[in-house]
Each structure stands twice: as C-alpha cells, then as structure tokens.
C-alpha cells in the first residue's frame, strides 16, 4: 500500500550542477509511527491484504494495457513490486489470467484531510461508486477526517526508485543520488522492516536514475514507479499522530482502497 511519504527539515549540499537535499526525516511507514502504539494486525494478515491490493492493481494495468508486461510498462512495474514483496508467482499469474474476465471497475482518487489537518490522497477501485463513496466518507467521519478539495496540491507526481539499503550509509546514498540525477533520497523500511532507500526523481528521469543505480551505483533495486510525493510536510502532535494512525489503518483495510498517500512528517 502505498502510503506516501512524509518530509521534514533538509540537509542541503551544494554540487556543481544542482542542489540535492538529503532529508533524514522523510521516512515512511514504520519510522514515523515509532512512538505510536503498534495497531496493525498479524503479519500474515497484513501481507494477505497487501497481495490483494496488488491483485487489484494488476487487474487495472491489464485492462488498460494488456497482459504482456513486455508491452505494458505499468504492468511491468507492478509485477516488479509484487516480486519485490515476495508475492507468490501463482498469485501473480492468477491475477493476470483473471483480469480480463473481471468486472470493469472505476478508479479514482479522493482528496481528504485527517486529524491535525494532514493531507490525504485515497486511490480506490470500485464497481459501485455509491457504496465506495459512502464507505470513504464514513471512515473519514468516524476517524477525524473529512473530504477536502485541494489536498492534491500538497503532492507532486514523482518517479521513485526503491533499493535495499544494505550497508550504504545516508552520506553514501546522497552521493549516489547526486551521481544518478535524483532530486532527493529518503530512508525507509518495507513490510519486513528491512532498511530501504527511496531515490526521488522527475517522472522523465525515472528510467535513467534506475539504470545508473543498478549499473554504476551497484545497489540492488527492488522496484521503481510513479508515486505521489508530498512537498509540504506536516508534523503532528502525539495525540494527532495516534489518531492519524487509526484513520490510515481503517482506510487501508477498506477492500476498495488501493493506496493511500499522506504528508505526515516523521518524528525525530
């Protein structure tokens, strides 16, 4: 689930051509919830939900561009993410096979605000717009949120290359990002709590940044694709952060929700 990525104060560093910001507080997922009670369910259940979401994303990609990833770049990116998260091959193949037979759904994105005023983008796939609309409104209302036009302006559409951190330090990651042509690098963790690095770049430079990192950079790239990346971070108080955690969990548990992005800043 794509939950999108918080920001904070940056350590700027000058280079001959550009200025790139290494922001150690742009940490997603686990890190920003480090001081919040862990409310997620058992890991197996969480993984099952994640695989279900990927199945929905495969369905959309196949409907739009066909079942052959060689001729469908969007599908190829999604399949790469599936493999990076160890989704069983049988499940991937079944999702592709069943996609063409599945009902055509409507995909769209809700703009909202959560507790403390943080921005939310909620991407859904549904075969019943009325049902989904009511469900999203209910989840927001009961968890301190509200639909809010304009929340999208808090985010930019960016290329994101996700790589294993391994023994690469943040300082080394900065050097790699500069050489690769990325705009930003962030430290995060994936579902198994492995340390990861996110290299943020323009949409047009996604392929070249990935190619450089895999080739000359010598690091293991897990996936790459387009994400909504917030440019306006918001630091929440402890009580607001706890409420935000509950809201995001409820949204991600909704069967019609594909991905949720937020602009919550990680705690230091």
CSV table of C-alpha atoms in Angstrom, one decimal:
chain,number,residue,atom,x,y,z
A,1,UNK,CA,0.0,0.0,0.0
A,2,UNK,CA,1.3,2.9,-0.9
A,3,UNK,CA,1.3,5.1,1.7
A,4,UNK,CA,3.2,8.2,0.8
A,5,UNK,CA,5.9,9.8,2.1
A,6,UNK,CA,6.4,12.4,4.9
A,7,UNK,CA,9.0,15.1,4.9
A,8,UNK,CA,11.0,17.3,7.2
A,9,UNK,CA,14.0,19.6,7.6
A,10,UNK,CA,16.7,19.0,5.0
A,11,UNK,CA,20.4,18.9,5.0
A,12,UNK,CA,21.3,20.7,1.8
A,13,UNK,CA,24.5,20.1,-0.1
A,14,UNK,CA,26.0,22.0,-3.0
A,15,UNK,CA,27.2,20.3,-6.1
A,16,UNK,CA,28.4,21.8,-9.4
A,17,UNK,CA,25.2,21.5,-11.3
A,18,UNK,CA,22.3,21.1,-8.8
A,19,UNK,CA,21.4,21.2,-5.1
A,20,UNK,CA,20.2,18.0,-3.8
A,21,UNK,CA,18.5,17.6,-0.4
A,22,UNK,CA,19.2,14.7,1.8
A,23,UNK,CA,16.3,14.6,4.2
A,24,UNK,CA,16.6,12.1,7.0
A,25,UNK,CA,13.2,12.9,8.3
A,26,UNK,CA,11.5,11.9,5.1
A,27,UNK,CA,11.0,8.4,6.5
A,28,UNK,CA,7.9,6.5,5.5
A,29,UNK,CA,5.9,3.8,7.2
A,30,UNK,CA,7.4,2.2,10.3
A,31,UNK,CA,9.7,5.1,11.2
A,32,UNK,CA,7.1,7.8,11.6
A,33,UNK,CA,5.0,5.6,13.8
A,34,UNK,CA,7.8,4.6,16.1
A,35,UNK,CA,6.3,6.4,19.0
A,36,UNK,CA,2.7,5.2,18.3
A,37,UNK,CA,1.2,2.1,19.6
A,38,UNK,CA,1.5,-0.7,17.0
A,39,UNK,CA,-2.0,-1.3,15.8
A,40,UNK,CA,-1.5,-3.4,12.8
A,41,UNK,CA,-2.8,-7.0,12.7
A,42,UNK,CA,-0.8,-10.1,12.4
A,43,UNK,CA,1.9,-10.0,9.7
A,44,UNK,CA,0.3,-12.8,7.7
A,45,UNK,CA,-3.0,-10.9,7.6
A,46,UNK,CA,-1.2,-7.7,6.6
A,47,UNK,CA,0.6,-9.5,3.8
A,48,UNK,CA,-2.6,-11.1,2.5
A,49,UNK,CA,-4.2,-7.6,2.3
A,50,UNK,CA,-1.1,-6.2,0.5
A,51,UNK,CA,-1.3,-9.1,-2.0
A,52,UNK,CA,-5.0,-8.4,-2.5
A,53,UNK,CA,-4.2,-4.7,-3.3
A,54,UNK,CA,-1.5,-5.8,-5.8
A,55,UNK,CA,-4.0,-8.1,-7.4
A,56,UNK,CA,-6.4,-5.2,-7.9
A,57,UNK,CA,-3.5,-3.1,-9.4
A,58,UNK,CA,-2.6,-5.9,-11.8
A,59,UNK,CA,-6.3,-6.0,-12.9
A,60,UNK,CA,-6.3,-2.3,-13.7
A,61,UNK,CA,-3.0,-2.5,-15.6
A,62,UNK,CA,-4.1,-5.5,-17.7
A,63,UNK,CA,-7.4,-3.8,-18.5
A,64,UNK,CA,-5.6,-0.7,-19.7
A,65,UNK,CA,-2.6,-2.1,-21.5
A,66,UNK,CA,-3.0,-5.9,-21.9
A,67,UNK,CA,-1.5,-8.9,-20.1
A,68,UNK,CA,2.0,-8.8,-21.6
A,69,UNK,CA,4.4,-6.8,-19.4
A,70,UNK,CA,6.8,-6.5,-22.4
A,71,UNK,CA,4.3,-4.2,-24.0
A,72,UNK,CA,2.7,-2.8,-20.8
A,73,UNK,CA,5.1,-0.7,-18.8
A,74,UNK,CA,2.6,-0.1,-16.0
A,75,UNK,CA,2.0,-3.8,-15.6
A,76,UNK,CA,5.8,-4.5,-15.6
A,77,UNK,CA,6.3,-2.0,-12.8
A,78,UNK,CA,3.6,-3.5,-10.7
A,79,UNK,CA,4.8,-7.1,-11.2
A,80,UNK,CA,8.3,-5.9,-10.2
A,81,UNK,CA,6.8,-4.5,-6.9
A,82,UNK,CA,4.9,-7.8,-6.4
A,83,UNK,CA,8.1,-9.8,-6.7
A,84,UNK,CA,10.0,-7.4,-4.5
A,85,UNK,CA,7.4,-8.1,-1.8
A,86,UNK,CA,7.6,-11.8,-2.3
A,87,UNK,CA,4.1,-12.2,-3.7
A,88,UNK,CA,3.7,-15.9,-4.8
A,89,UNK,CA,4.2,-16.4,-8.6
A,90,UNK,CA,1.0,-18.4,-8.6
A,91,UNK,CA,-1.0,-15.5,-7.2
A,92,UNK,CA,0.6,-13.1,-9.8
A,93,UNK,CA,-0.2,-15.4,-12.7
A,94,UNK,CA,-3.8,-15.9,-11.4
A,95,UNK,CA,-4.3,-12.2,-11.1
A,96,UNK,CA,-3.2,-11.6,-14.7
A,97,UNK,CA,-5.2,-14.6,-16.0
A,98,UNK,CA,-8.4,-13.4,-14.2
A,99,UNK,CA,-8.0,-9.7,-15.0
A,100,UNK,CA,-9.6,-9.9,-18.4
A,101,UNK,CA,-12.7,-11.8,-17.0
A,102,UNK,CA,-13.1,-9.4,-14.1
A,103,UNK,CA,-15.7,-6.7,-13.9
A,104,UNK,CA,-14.6,-3.3,-15.2
A,105,UNK,CA,-14.2,-1.1,-12.2
A,106,UNK,CA,-13.9,2.7,-11.8
A,107,UNK,CA,-10.6,4.0,-10.5
A,108,UNK,CA,-10.4,7.5,-8.9
A,109,UNK,CA,-8.7,9.4,-6.1
A,110,UNK,CA,-10.3,11.1,-3.1
A,111,UNK,CA,-8.8,14.2,-1.6
A,112,UNK,CA,-9.1,14.5,2.2
A,113,UNK,CA,-7.7,15.9,5.4
A,114,UNK,CA,-7.0,13.9,8.6
A,115,UNK,CA,-6.6,14.7,12.3
A,116,UNK,CA,-4.4,17.7,12.7
A,117,UNK,CA,-5.1,18.8,9.1
A,118,UNK,CA,-2.7,16.4,7.3
A,119,UNK,CA,-3.4,15.8,3.6
A,120,UNK,CA,-4.6,12.5,2.2
A,121,UNK,CA,-4.9,11.1,-1.3
A,122,UNK,CA,-7.0,7.9,-1.3
A,123,UNK,CA,-6.9,5.9,-4.5
A,124,UNK,CA,-9.8,3.5,-5.0
A,125,UNK,CA,-11.0,0.8,-7.5
A,126,UNK,CA,-14.7,0.1,-7.3
A,127,UNK,CA,-17.6,-1.5,-9.2
A,128,UNK,CA,-20.1,0.5,-7.1
A,129,UNK,CA,-19.3,4.2,-6.8
A,130,UNK,CA,-22.1,4.9,-4.4
A,131,UNK,CA,-21.1,2.2,-2.0
A,132,UNK,CA,-17.4,3.3,-2.0
A,133,UNK,CA,-18.2,6.9,-1.7
A,134,UNK,CA,-20.4,6.3,1.4
A,135,UNK,CA,-17.7,4.0,2.9
A,136,UNK,CA,-14.9,6.5,2.4
A,137,UNK,CA,-17.0,9.3,3.9
A,138,UNK,CA,-17.9,7.1,6.9
A,139,UNK,CA,-14.3,6.1,7.6
A,140,UNK,CA,-13.2,9.7,7.4
A,141,UNK,CA,-16.0,11.0,9.6
A,142,UNK,CA,-15.6,8.3,12.3
A,143,UNK,CA,-11.8,8.8,12.5
A,144,UNK,CA,-11.5,12.6,12.5
A,145,UNK,CA,-11.1,13.1,8.7
A,146,UNK,CA,-13.1,14.9,6.0
A,147,UNK,CA,-13.1,15.2,2.2
A,148,UNK,CA,-11.2,18.2,1.2
A,149,UNK,CA,-10.7,19.6,-2.3
A,150,UNK,CA,-7.2,20.9,-2.9
A,151,UNK,CA,-5.4,18.3,-0.9
A,152,UNK,CA,-3.8,17.1,-4.1
A,153,UNK,CA,-1.9,20.3,-4.4
A,154,UNK,CA,0.2,19.1,-1.4
A,155,UNK,CA,1.7,16.4,-3.6
A,156,UNK,CA,3.8,16.1,-6.8
A,157,UNK,CA,3.8,13.1,-9.1
A,158,UNK,CA,7.4,11.8,-9.0
A,159,UNK,CA,9.5,8.8,-10.0
A,160,UNK,CA,10.5,6.7,-7.0
A,161,UNK,CA,13.3,4.1,-7.2
A,162,UNK,CA,13.3,1.8,-4.2
A,163,UNK,CA,16.6,0.0,-3.3
A,164,UNK,CA,17.9,-2.1,-0.5
A,165,UNK,CA,20.0,0.0,1.9
A,166,UNK,CA,22.3,-2.8,2.8
A,167,UNK,CA,25.5,-1.3,4.2
A,168,UNK,CA,25.0,2.0,2.3
A,169,UNK,CA,25.1,5.0,4.7
A,170,UNK,CA,22.9,8.1,4.2
A,171,UNK,CA,26.0,10.0,3.2
A,172,UNK,CA,26.9,7.4,0.6
A,173,UNK,CA,23.2,7.4,-0.5
A,174,UNK,CA,23.4,11.1,-1.1
A,175,UNK,CA,26.5,10.7,-3.3
A,176,UNK,CA,24.7,8.0,-5.3
A,177,UNK,CA,21.6,10.2,-5.7
A,178,UNK,CA,23.7,13.1,-7.0
A,179,UNK,CA,25.5,10.9,-9.5
A,180,UNK,CA,22.3,9.2,-10.6
A,181,UNK,CA,20.5,12.5,-11.2
A,182,UNK,CA,17.9,12.1,-8.4
A,183,UNK,CA,16.3,15.1,-6.6
A,184,UNK,CA,16.1,13.5,-3.1
A,185,UNK,CA,16.9,10.4,-1.2
A,186,UNK,CA,15.0,9.0,1.8
A,187,UNK,CA,15.4,6.3,4.3
A,188,UNK,CA,12.5,4.0,5.0
A,189,UNK,CA,11.6,0.4,5.8
A,190,UNK,CA,9.4,-2.1,4.0
A,191,UNK,CA,6.9,-4.5,5.5
A,192,UNK,CA,9.5,-6.9,6.8
A,193,UNK,CA,11.3,-3.9,8.4
A,194,UNK,CA,14.3,-4.2,6.1
A,195,UNK,CA,16.1,-0.8,5.7
A,196,UNK,CA,15.4,0.7,2.2
A,197,UNK,CA,16.3,3.8,0.3
A,198,UNK,CA,13.9,5.8,-1.9
A,199,UNK,CA,15.5,7.8,-4.7
A,200,UNK,CA,13.1,10.5,-5.8
A,201,UNK,CA,13.4,12.0,-9.3
A,202,UNK,CA,11.3,13.6,-12.0
A,203,UNK,CA,9.0,11.3,-14.0
A,204,UNK,CA,11.1,11.8,-17.1
A,205,UNK,CA,14.3,10.7,-15.4
A,206,UNK,CA,12.9,7.5,-13.7
A,207,UNK,CA,14.4,5.0,-16.1
A,208,UNK,CA,17.8,6.7,-16.3
A,209,UNK,CA,18.1,7.1,-12.5
A,210,UNK,CA,17.2,3.4,-12.0
A,211,UNK,CA,19.7,2.3,-14.7
A,212,UNK,CA,22.5,4.3,-13.1
A,213,UNK,CA,21.8,3.0,-9.6
A,214,UNK,CA,21.7,-0.6,-10.8
A,215,UNK,CA,24.7,-0.3,-13.1
A,216,UNK,CA,27.3,2.2,-11.9
A,217,UNK,CA,25.8,2.6,-8.4
A,218,UNK,CA,26.0,-1.2,-7.8
A,219,UNK,CA,23.0,-1.4,-5.4
A,220,UNK,CA,20.0,-3.8,-5.6
A,221,UNK,CA,16.9,-2.0,-6.9
A,222,UNK,CA,13.7,-3.6,-5.6
A,223,UNK,CA,11.2,-1.6,-7.7
A,224,UNK,CA,10.5,1.7,-9.5
A,225,UNK,CA,7.4,3.6,-10.4
A,226,UNK,CA,5.4,6.8,-10.1
A,227,UNK,CA,4.2,7.9,-6.7
A,228,UNK,CA,2.6,11.0,-5.2
A,229,UNK,CA,5.3,12.7,-3.1
A,230,UNK,CA,4.4,15.4,-0.7
A,231,UNK,CA,6.3,18.7,-0.9
A,232,UNK,CA,4.5,20.2,2.2
A,233,UNK,CA,5.3,18.2,5.3
A,234,UNK,CA,3.2,18.4,8.4
A,235,UNK,CA,4.5,17.5,11.9
A,236,UNK,CA,1.7,16.2,14.1
A,237,UNK,CA,1.4,16.2,17.9
A,238,UNK,CA,1.5,12.8,19.6
A,239,UNK,CA,-2.3,12.6,20.0
A,240,UNK,CA,-2.9,13.6,16.4
A,241,UNK,CA,-0.3,11.1,15.2
A,242,UNK,CA,-2.1,8.3,17.1
A,243,UNK,CA,-5.4,9.4,15.6
A,244,UNK,CA,-3.9,9.6,12.1
A,245,UNK,CA,-2.5,6.0,12.5
A,246,UNK,CA,-6.0,4.7,13.3
A,247,UNK,CA,-7.5,6.5,10.3
A,248,UNK,CA,-4.9,5.3,7.9
A,249,UNK,CA,-5.2,1.8,9.1
A,250,UNK,CA,-9.0,1.9,8.6
A,251,UNK,CA,-8.6,3.3,5.1
A,252,UNK,CA,-6.1,0.6,4.1
A,253,UNK,CA,-8.4,-2.1,5.5
A,254,UNK,CA,-11.2,-0.9,3.1
A,255,UNK,CA,-11.4,-3.5,0.2
A,256,UNK,CA,-11.9,-0.8,-2.4
A,257,UNK,CA,-8.8,1.2,-1.4
A,258,UNK,CA,-5.7,0.6,-3.5
A,259,UNK,CA,-3.3,3.1,-2.0
A,260,UNK,CA,-3.2,5.9,0.5
A,261,UNK,CA,-0.7,8.8,0.5
A,262,UNK,CA,-0.1,11.3,3.3
A,263,UNK,CA,2.1,14.3,4.1
A,264,UNK,CA,2.8,13.4,7.7
A,265,UNK,CA,6.3,14.3,8.8
A,266,UNK,CA,8.3,11.7,10.5
A,267,UNK,CA,9.2,12.2,14.2
A,268,UNK,CA,12.8,12.7,15.0
